[in-house]
Amino acid sequence: MNKVWACLCAGDILLRREGADGAFSLPVGEEPPVPLRPWNRVTTLATLPAVPSPATPAFSATAPATPAFSATAPASATAPASATAAVPDSSPSGSLQVVRLDRPVTGVEGFEMMNLRASFDVLSAEEYALAGKAAELIYWDQNSKFCGCCGAPMKFETEISKRCTNCGKELWPQLATAVIVRVTRYSVPGKSSVPGQGSVPGQGSVPSSKSCVPGQGSVPSSKSSEPGRDSVLGGLSPEEVLLVRAHNFRGPHYGLVAGFVETGETLEEAVRREVREETGIEIANIRYFGSQPWPYPCGLMVGFTADYVSGDIRLQRSELSAGDWFTRDQLPPIPGKASIARRLIDDWLEQR
Ligand SMILES: [Zn+2]
């Protein structure tokens, strides 16, 4: 069985250079790619998970074979017997070895330390996902040395769980769940458009004031039932998207409204609250788009789309430095391809 090594140090991962064309991979081999110290714990995850490409839409039937996909495939005597049969040859297979290095590796022929975010551009989607998983596990290990109840040391019980040596409290890695939403609208000079009113999930019907979209009248609610799709009026997708710049963005790009889910809140409530808090905008037709592990350091981003209903932009200045409606032809710099924000924006761009 192959051993795939994810060796990390302070947010960087050790990669093997594949020739001179800029390709990299996770090191593979029975032995670690660099000598380890006795205290370097190696976490072995016995089975590599099937990892669909982040670039693949959540509901696409063209995703790499997964158990769910196989189950819906037509019965055939020649169908692949296992879910792994259709995984491309380039996919890593075997076990994942997770190691936290004490110091960065330098001067080793054929190897290079690279920032985890930057590794998205040079690794396959499957390997980037494994690298992220390793980073999250290391972060969790470093931040769960002692019991939160009694303060005694925690001890590994399985490869991904710990138990308190005093009170027995069990601990598993925890995710910080965040929502991110693409809000779009039809541009109507001087007036806001209200696509899809009356179909707000769980809200009952909204009294329908006159639609402001010229010549469209009311919009059948069934139009907005497709997962992750904007309401479509007369075959046209919304012309404008709401983009914002948070103070903590690195670089000049704009992104989508996003924020952490609060205790006791549904995902949909978090979406509505974040948009309202950050921009003063009211939205409707909140629809699931897809999700993405976000190992910076332990996040799960859950993506949604929503329709603009009302309100003028009033930025939450403590969080945002800028924000506005943008058309496809006048977009500012947008996030890199590693993010679900970019997938959401690209999906809207392709609806033109
Ligand atoms: Zn304890």
CSV table of C-alpha atoms and ligand atoms in Angstrom, one decimal:
chain,number,residue,atom,x,y,z
A,1,MET,CA,0.0,0.0,0.0
A,2,ASN,CA,1.3,3.5,-0.9
A,3,LYS,CA,2.0,5.8,1.9
A,4,VAL,CA,1.3,9.4,1.0
A,5,TRP,CA,3.1,11.9,3.2
A,6,ALA,CA,1.6,15.2,4.4
A,7,CYS,CA,4.4,16.9,6.3
A,8,LEU,CA,3.6,20.4,7.5
A,9,CYS,CA,5.4,23.2,9.3
A,10,ALA,CA,3.7,26.5,10.3
A,11,GLY,CA,1.2,26.5,7.4
A,12,ASP,CA,3.7,25.2,4.8
A,13,ILE,CA,3.6,21.7,3.3
A,14,LEU,CA,6.5,19.6,2.0
A,15,LEU,CA,6.0,18.9,-1.7
A,16,ARG,CA,8.0,16.8,-4.2
A,17,ARG,CA,8.9,18.6,-7.4
A,18,GLU,CA,7.8,16.7,-10.6
A,19,GLY,CA,10.3,17.7,-13.3
A,20,ALA,CA,10.9,21.2,-14.4
A,21,ASP,CA,7.4,22.1,-15.5
A,22,GLY,CA,6.2,23.5,-12.2
A,23,ALA,CA,4.2,20.4,-11.2
A,24,PHE,CA,4.4,19.1,-7.6
A,25,SER,CA,3.0,16.2,-5.7
A,26,LEU,CA,2.7,14.9,-2.1
A,27,PRO,CA,5.7,12.6,-1.4
A,28,VAL,CA,4.9,8.9,-1.6
A,29,GLY,CA,6.9,6.1,-0.1
A,30,GLU,CA,7.3,3.5,2.7
A,31,GLU,CA,9.7,5.9,4.6
A,32,PRO,CA,9.1,9.6,5.4
A,33,PRO,CA,10.6,11.9,2.8
A,34,VAL,CA,12.8,13.5,5.4
A,35,PRO,CA,14.2,12.1,8.7
A,36,LEU,CA,11.7,12.5,11.6
A,37,ARG,CA,12.5,13.1,15.3
A,38,PRO,CA,11.3,10.6,17.8
A,39,TRP,CA,8.7,13.0,19.1
A,40,ASN,CA,7.3,13.7,15.6
A,41,ARG,CA,3.9,11.9,15.8
A,42,VAL,CA,2.8,10.3,12.6
A,43,THR,CA,-1.0,10.1,12.2
A,44,THR,CA,-2.0,7.4,9.8
A,45,LEU,CA,-5.3,7.6,8.1
A,46,ALA,CA,-5.8,4.2,6.8
A,47,THR,CA,-8.1,4.8,3.8
A,48,LEU,CA,-7.9,7.8,1.6
A,49,PRO,CA,-11.3,9.2,1.0
A,50,ALA,CA,-12.8,9.7,-2.4
A,51,VAL,CA,-12.2,13.4,-3.1
A,52,PRO,CA,-14.3,15.1,-5.8
A,53,SER,CA,-12.7,18.0,-7.5
A,54,PRO,CA,-13.5,21.4,-5.9
A,55,ALA,CA,-14.1,22.6,-9.4
A,56,THR,CA,-17.0,20.1,-9.8
A,57,PRO,CA,-20.4,21.5,-9.1
A,58,ALA,CA,-22.0,19.8,-6.1
A,59,PHE,CA,-24.8,18.2,-8.0
A,60,SER,CA,-23.0,17.3,-11.2
A,61,ALA,CA,-23.4,13.7,-12.4
A,62,THR,CA,-19.9,14.0,-13.9
A,63,ALA,CA,-18.2,14.0,-10.5
A,64,PRO,CA,-15.7,11.2,-9.9
A,65,ALA,CA,-17.4,8.0,-8.9
A,66,THR,CA,-18.6,8.0,-5.3
A,67,PRO,CA,-20.8,5.5,-3.6
A,68,ALA,CA,-23.8,7.8,-4.2
A,69,PHE,CA,-23.0,8.1,-7.9
A,70,SER,CA,-22.5,4.4,-8.2
A,71,ALA,CA,-25.8,3.6,-6.6
A,72,THR,CA,-27.7,5.7,-9.2
A,73,ALA,CA,-25.8,4.3,-12.2
A,74,PRO,CA,-27.7,2.1,-14.5
A,75,ALA,CA,-27.4,-1.6,-13.5
A,76,SER,CA,-24.9,-3.2,-15.8
A,77,ALA,CA,-22.9,-6.4,-15.7
A,78,THR,CA,-19.9,-4.4,-16.9
A,79,ALA,CA,-20.3,-1.5,-14.4
A,80,PRO,CA,-17.3,-0.9,-12.1
A,81,ALA,CA,-17.5,-3.0,-9.0
A,82,SER,CA,-16.1,-0.5,-6.7
A,83,ALA,CA,-16.3,3.3,-6.2
A,84,THR,CA,-12.6,3.5,-6.7
A,85,ALA,CA,-12.6,2.0,-10.1
A,86,ALA,CA,-13.3,5.3,-11.9
A,87,VAL,CA,-10.9,7.4,-9.9
A,88,PRO,CA,-8.2,8.8,-12.3
A,89,ASP,CA,-4.8,7.1,-12.2
A,90,SER,CA,-3.2,10.3,-10.9
A,91,SER,CA,-5.2,10.1,-7.7
A,92,PRO,CA,-3.2,9.2,-4.6
A,93,SER,CA,-4.1,5.8,-3.2
A,94,GLY,CA,-3.1,4.1,0.0
A,95,SER,CA,-2.8,5.7,3.5
A,96,LEU,CA,-2.2,9.3,4.4
A,97,GLN,CA,0.6,9.9,6.9
A,98,VAL,CA,0.2,13.2,8.7
A,99,VAL,CA,3.3,14.8,10.3
A,100,ARG,CA,4.0,18.1,12.0
A,101,LEU,CA,7.6,19.0,11.3
A,102,ASP,CA,9.6,21.0,13.9
A,103,ARG,CA,11.2,23.2,11.3
A,104,PRO,CA,10.9,23.8,7.5
A,105,VAL,CA,12.8,21.5,5.2
A,106,THR,CA,15.4,23.3,3.1
A,107,GLY,CA,18.2,22.3,0.8
A,108,VAL,CA,16.8,18.8,0.1
A,109,GLU,CA,17.1,17.9,-3.6
A,110,GLY,CA,13.7,17.6,-5.3
A,111,PHE,CA,11.6,18.9,-2.3
A,112,GLU,CA,10.2,22.2,-1.5
A,113,MET,CA,8.1,23.7,1.3
A,114,MET,CA,5.1,25.6,0.0
A,115,ASN,CA,2.3,27.6,1.6
A,116,LEU,CA,-0.8,25.5,1.8
A,117,ARG,CA,-2.9,28.1,-0.1
A,118,ALA,CA,-0.4,28.3,-2.8
A,119,SER,CA,-0.3,24.5,-3.2
A,120,PHE,CA,-3.8,24.7,-4.6
A,121,ASP,CA,-2.2,25.9,-7.9
A,122,VAL,CA,0.3,23.1,-8.2
A,123,LEU,CA,-1.4,20.0,-6.7
A,124,SER,CA,-4.2,17.9,-8.1
A,125,ALA,CA,-7.6,18.7,-6.4
A,126,GLU,CA,-7.4,15.3,-4.6
A,127,GLU,CA,-3.9,16.0,-3.2
A,128,TYR,CA,-4.8,19.6,-2.2
A,129,ALA,CA,-7.8,18.2,-0.3
A,130,LEU,CA,-5.6,15.7,1.5
A,131,ALA,CA,-3.1,18.4,2.4
A,132,GLY,CA,-5.9,20.5,3.9
A,133,LYS,CA,-7.2,17.6,5.9
A,134,ALA,CA,-3.7,17.0,7.3
A,135,ALA,CA,-3.4,20.7,8.2
A,136,GLU,CA,-6.7,20.7,10.0
A,137,LEU,CA,-5.7,17.6,12.0
A,138,ILE,CA,-2.4,19.1,13.0
A,139,TYR,CA,-4.1,22.3,14.1
A,140,TRP,CA,-6.6,20.3,16.1
A,141,ASP,CA,-3.8,18.3,17.8
A,142,GLN,CA,-1.9,21.5,18.7
A,143,ASN,CA,-5.0,23.1,20.2
A,144,SER,CA,-6.3,20.2,22.2
A,145,LYS,CA,-3.4,19.3,24.4
A,146,PHE,CA,-5.4,19.7,27.6
A,147,CYS,CA,-8.9,19.0,28.7
A,148,GLY,CA,-11.3,21.9,28.5
A,149,CYS,CA,-13.2,20.5,31.5
A,150,CYS,CA,-10.5,19.7,34.1
A,151,GLY,CA,-7.3,20.8,32.5
A,152,ALA,CA,-5.6,17.4,32.5
A,153,PRO,CA,-3.6,16.2,29.5
A,154,MET,CA,-5.5,14.7,26.6
A,155,LYS,CA,-4.4,11.5,25.0
A,156,PHE,CA,-5.0,10.1,21.5
A,157,GLU,CA,-7.6,7.4,21.6
A,158,THR,CA,-8.0,6.9,17.8
A,159,GLU,CA,-6.1,8.7,15.0
A,160,ILE,CA,-8.8,11.4,15.1
A,161,SER,CA,-10.0,11.5,18.6
A,162,LYS,CA,-8.6,12.1,22.1
A,163,ARG,CA,-9.7,11.3,25.7
A,164,CYS,CA,-8.9,13.1,28.9
A,165,THR,CA,-6.5,11.2,31.1
A,166,ASN,CA,-8.4,12.4,34.2
A,167,CYS,CA,-12.1,12.8,33.6
A,168,GLY,CA,-12.5,10.8,30.5
A,169,LYS,CA,-14.0,13.5,28.3
A,170,GLU,CA,-13.9,12.6,24.6
A,171,LEU,CA,-12.8,15.1,22.0
A,172,TRP,CA,-13.1,15.1,18.2
A,173,PRO,CA,-11.9,17.7,15.8
A,174,GLN,CA,-14.4,20.6,15.5
A,175,LEU,CA,-15.3,22.6,12.5
A,176,ALA,CA,-15.9,26.4,12.4
A,177,THR,CA,-18.9,26.6,10.0
A,178,ALA,CA,-19.2,29.6,7.9
A,179,VAL,CA,-21.7,30.6,5.2
A,180,ILE,CA,-21.0,32.5,2.1
A,181,VAL,CA,-23.6,33.9,-0.3
A,182,ARG,CA,-23.8,35.2,-3.8
A,183,VAL,CA,-26.5,37.9,-3.9
A,184,THR,CA,-27.7,38.9,-7.3
A,185,ARG,CA,-30.2,41.3,-8.7
A,186,TYR,CA,-31.7,42.6,-11.9
A,187,SER,CA,-30.6,46.2,-12.6
A,188,VAL,CA,-33.5,48.5,-13.0
A,189,PRO,CA,-32.6,52.2,-12.9
A,190,GLY,CA,-33.9,53.9,-9.8
A,191,LYS,CA,-35.8,50.9,-8.5
A,192,SER,CA,-35.0,47.5,-7.0
A,193,SER,CA,-36.1,44.3,-8.6
A,194,VAL,CA,-37.8,41.6,-6.6
A,195,PRO,CA,-37.4,38.3,-8.4
A,196,GLY,CA,-39.0,35.3,-6.8
A,197,GLN,CA,-41.0,37.0,-4.2
A,198,GLY,CA,-43.5,34.8,-2.5
A,199,SER,CA,-41.3,31.8,-2.5
A,200,VAL,CA,-39.1,32.5,0.6
A,201,PRO,CA,-38.6,29.1,2.2
A,202,GLY,CA,-40.4,28.8,5.5
A,203,GLN,CA,-41.8,32.3,5.3
A,204,GLY,CA,-45.2,31.7,3.8
A,205,SER,CA,-46.2,33.9,0.9
A,206,VAL,CA,-44.9,37.4,0.7
A,207,PRO,CA,-47.5,39.9,-0.5
A,208,SER,CA,-46.4,40.6,-4.0
A,209,SER,CA,-46.1,44.2,-4.8
A,210,LYS,CA,-45.7,44.9,-8.5
A,211,SER,CA,-42.7,43.4,-10.0
A,212,CYS,CA,-40.3,46.1,-11.1
A,213,VAL,CA,-38.8,44.1,-13.8
A,214,PRO,CA,-40.1,45.5,-17.1
A,215,GLY,CA,-42.5,43.3,-18.8
A,216,GLN,CA,-42.0,40.3,-16.5
A,217,GLY,CA,-44.9,40.5,-14.1
A,218,SER,CA,-44.8,38.0,-11.3
A,219,VAL,CA,-42.2,35.3,-11.2
A,220,PRO,CA,-43.4,31.7,-10.8
A,221,SER,CA,-41.7,30.4,-7.7
A,222,SER,CA,-40.8,27.1,-9.3
A,223,LYS,CA,-38.2,29.0,-11.3
A,224,SER,CA,-36.1,29.4,-8.3
A,225,SER,CA,-36.3,25.8,-7.0
A,226,GLU,CA,-33.2,24.6,-8.9
A,227,PRO,CA,-30.3,24.2,-6.4
A,228,GLY,CA,-27.8,27.0,-6.6
A,229,ARG,CA,-29.4,28.8,-9.4
A,230,ASP,CA,-30.6,32.3,-9.6
A,231,SER,CA,-34.2,33.1,-10.3
A,232,VAL,CA,-34.3,33.5,-14.1
A,233,LEU,CA,-36.5,36.1,-15.6
A,234,GLY,CA,-37.4,35.8,-19.2
A,235,GLY,CA,-34.3,33.6,-19.9
A,236,LEU,CA,-32.0,36.3,-18.5
A,237,SER,CA,-30.0,35.8,-15.3
A,238,PRO,CA,-29.5,38.7,-12.9
A,239,GLU,CA,-27.1,41.3,-14.2
A,240,GLU,CA,-25.6,42.5,-10.9
A,241,VAL,CA,-23.8,40.7,-8.1
A,242,LEU,CA,-23.1,42.1,-4.6
A,243,LEU,CA,-19.3,42.1,-3.9
A,244,VAL,CA,-17.6,43.3,-0.8
A,245,ARG,CA,-14.1,43.9,0.5
A,246,ALA,CA,-13.3,42.8,4.0
A,247,HIS,CA,-10.6,44.5,6.0
A,248,ASN,CA,-8.8,41.2,6.4
A,249,PHE,CA,-8.6,40.4,2.6
A,250,ARG,CA,-5.1,39.9,1.4
A,251,GLY,CA,-4.7,41.6,-2.0
A,252,PRO,CA,-7.0,43.9,-4.0
A,253,HIS,CA,-9.8,41.5,-4.7
A,254,TYR,CA,-13.5,41.7,-3.8
A,255,GLY,CA,-15.4,38.7,-2.5
A,256,LEU,CA,-18.9,37.6,-1.4
A,257,VAL,CA,-20.6,38.3,1.9
A,258,ALA,CA,-19.6,35.6,4.4
A,259,GLY,CA,-19.5,35.0,8.1
A,260,PHE,CA,-19.5,32.4,10.8
A,261,VAL,CA,-22.7,30.6,11.8
A,262,GLU,CA,-23.7,31.5,15.4
A,263,THR,CA,-24.8,29.1,18.1
A,264,GLY,CA,-28.4,28.1,17.7
A,265,GLU,CA,-28.7,29.4,14.2
A,266,THR,CA,-29.7,27.7,11.0
A,267,LEU,CA,-27.5,28.1,7.9
A,268,GLU,CA,-30.2,30.1,6.2
A,269,GLU,CA,-30.6,32.4,9.2
A,270,ALA,CA,-26.9,33.0,9.2
A,271,VAL,CA,-27.0,33.9,5.5
A,272,ARG,CA,-29.8,36.4,6.0
A,273,ARG,CA,-28.2,37.9,9.1
A,274,GLU,CA,-24.8,38.3,7.6
A,275,VAL,CA,-26.1,40.0,4.5
A,276,ARG,CA,-28.3,42.3,6.6
A,277,GLU,CA,-25.5,43.1,9.1
A,278,GLU,CA,-22.7,43.7,6.6
A,279,THR,CA,-24.7,45.5,3.8
A,280,GLY,CA,-28.1,46.4,5.1
A,281,ILE,CA,-29.7,44.4,2.2
A,282,GLU,CA,-32.7,42.2,2.5
A,283,ILE,CA,-32.7,38.9,0.5
A,284,ALA,CA,-34.9,36.0,-0.4
A,285,ASN,CA,-34.8,32.6,-2.1
A,286,ILE,CA,-31.7,31.4,-0.2
A,287,ARG,CA,-30.6,28.2,-2.0
A,288,TYR,CA,-27.8,25.8,-1.3
A,289,PHE,CA,-24.9,25.8,-3.8
A,290,GLY,CA,-22.2,23.6,-2.4
A,291,SER,CA,-19.6,23.4,0.4
A,292,GLN,CA,-15.9,23.3,0.8
A,293,PRO,CA,-13.5,22.4,3.6
A,294,TRP,CA,-11.5,25.5,4.4
A,295,PRO,CA,-8.4,24.5,6.4
A,296,TYR,CA,-7.4,28.0,7.5
A,297,PRO,CA,-7.4,26.7,10.2
A,298,CYS,CA,-10.5,24.5,10.6
A,299,GLY,CA,-13.4,25.8,8.6
A,300,LEU,CA,-16.3,24.5,6.5
A,301,MET,CA,-17.6,27.0,4.0
A,302,VAL,CA,-21.2,26.4,3.0
A,303,GLY,CA,-22.2,28.3,-0.1
A,304,PHE,CA,-25.6,29.7,-1.0
A,305,THR,CA,-27.2,31.9,-3.6
A,306,ALA,CA,-29.9,34.5,-2.9
A,307,ASP,CA,-32.0,37.1,-4.6
A,308,TYR,CA,-31.9,40.8,-3.7
A,309,VAL,CA,-35.2,42.0,-2.3
A,310,SER,CA,-34.8,45.6,-0.9
A,311,GLY,CA,-32.5,48.1,0.7
A,312,ASP,CA,-29.6,50.3,-0.2
A,313,ILE,CA,-26.1,49.2,0.6
A,314,ARG,CA,-25.0,50.4,4.1
A,315,LEU,CA,-21.6,48.9,4.8
A,316,GLN,CA,-20.7,47.5,8.2
A,317,ARG,CA,-17.5,49.6,8.5
A,318,SER,CA,-16.0,47.5,11.3
A,319,GLU,CA,-15.8,44.5,8.8
A,320,LEU,CA,-15.9,46.0,5.3
A,321,SER,CA,-13.9,48.7,3.5
A,322,ALA,CA,-15.9,48.6,0.3
A,323,GLY,CA,-18.9,47.0,-1.3
A,324,ASP,CA,-21.2,47.5,-4.3
A,325,TRP,CA,-23.2,46.0,-7.1
A,326,PHE,CA,-21.1,44.9,-10.1
A,327,THR,CA,-22.1,43.8,-13.6
A,328,ARG,CA,-20.2,41.1,-15.5
A,329,ASP,CA,-18.4,43.6,-17.6
A,330,GLN,CA,-17.2,45.7,-14.7
A,331,LEU,CA,-16.0,43.2,-12.2
A,332,PRO,CA,-13.2,44.2,-9.8
A,333,PRO,CA,-10.5,41.6,-9.1
A,334,ILE,CA,-12.2,38.5,-7.7
A,335,PRO,CA,-10.9,35.7,-5.4
A,336,GLY,CA,-8.6,32.9,-6.6
A,337,LYS,CA,-9.8,29.6,-7.9
A,338,ALA,CA,-9.1,27.8,-4.6
A,339,SER,CA,-12.2,29.3,-3.0
A,340,ILE,CA,-15.8,28.5,-3.1
A,341,ALA,CA,-16.3,32.3,-3.5
A,342,ARG,CA,-14.8,32.0,-6.9
A,343,ARG,CA,-16.9,29.0,-7.8
A,344,LEU,CA,-20.0,30.9,-6.9
A,345,ILE,CA,-18.9,34.0,-9.0
A,346,ASP,CA,-17.8,31.8,-12.0
A,347,ASP,CA,-21.2,30.0,-11.9
A,348,TRP,CA,-23.0,33.4,-12.2
A,349,LEU,CA,-20.6,34.5,-15.0
A,350,GLU,CA,-21.4,31.4,-17.0
A,351,GLN,CA,-25.1,32.1,-16.8
A,352,ARG,CA,-24.8,35.1,-19.1
B,1,ZN,ZN,-10.8,16.2,31.8
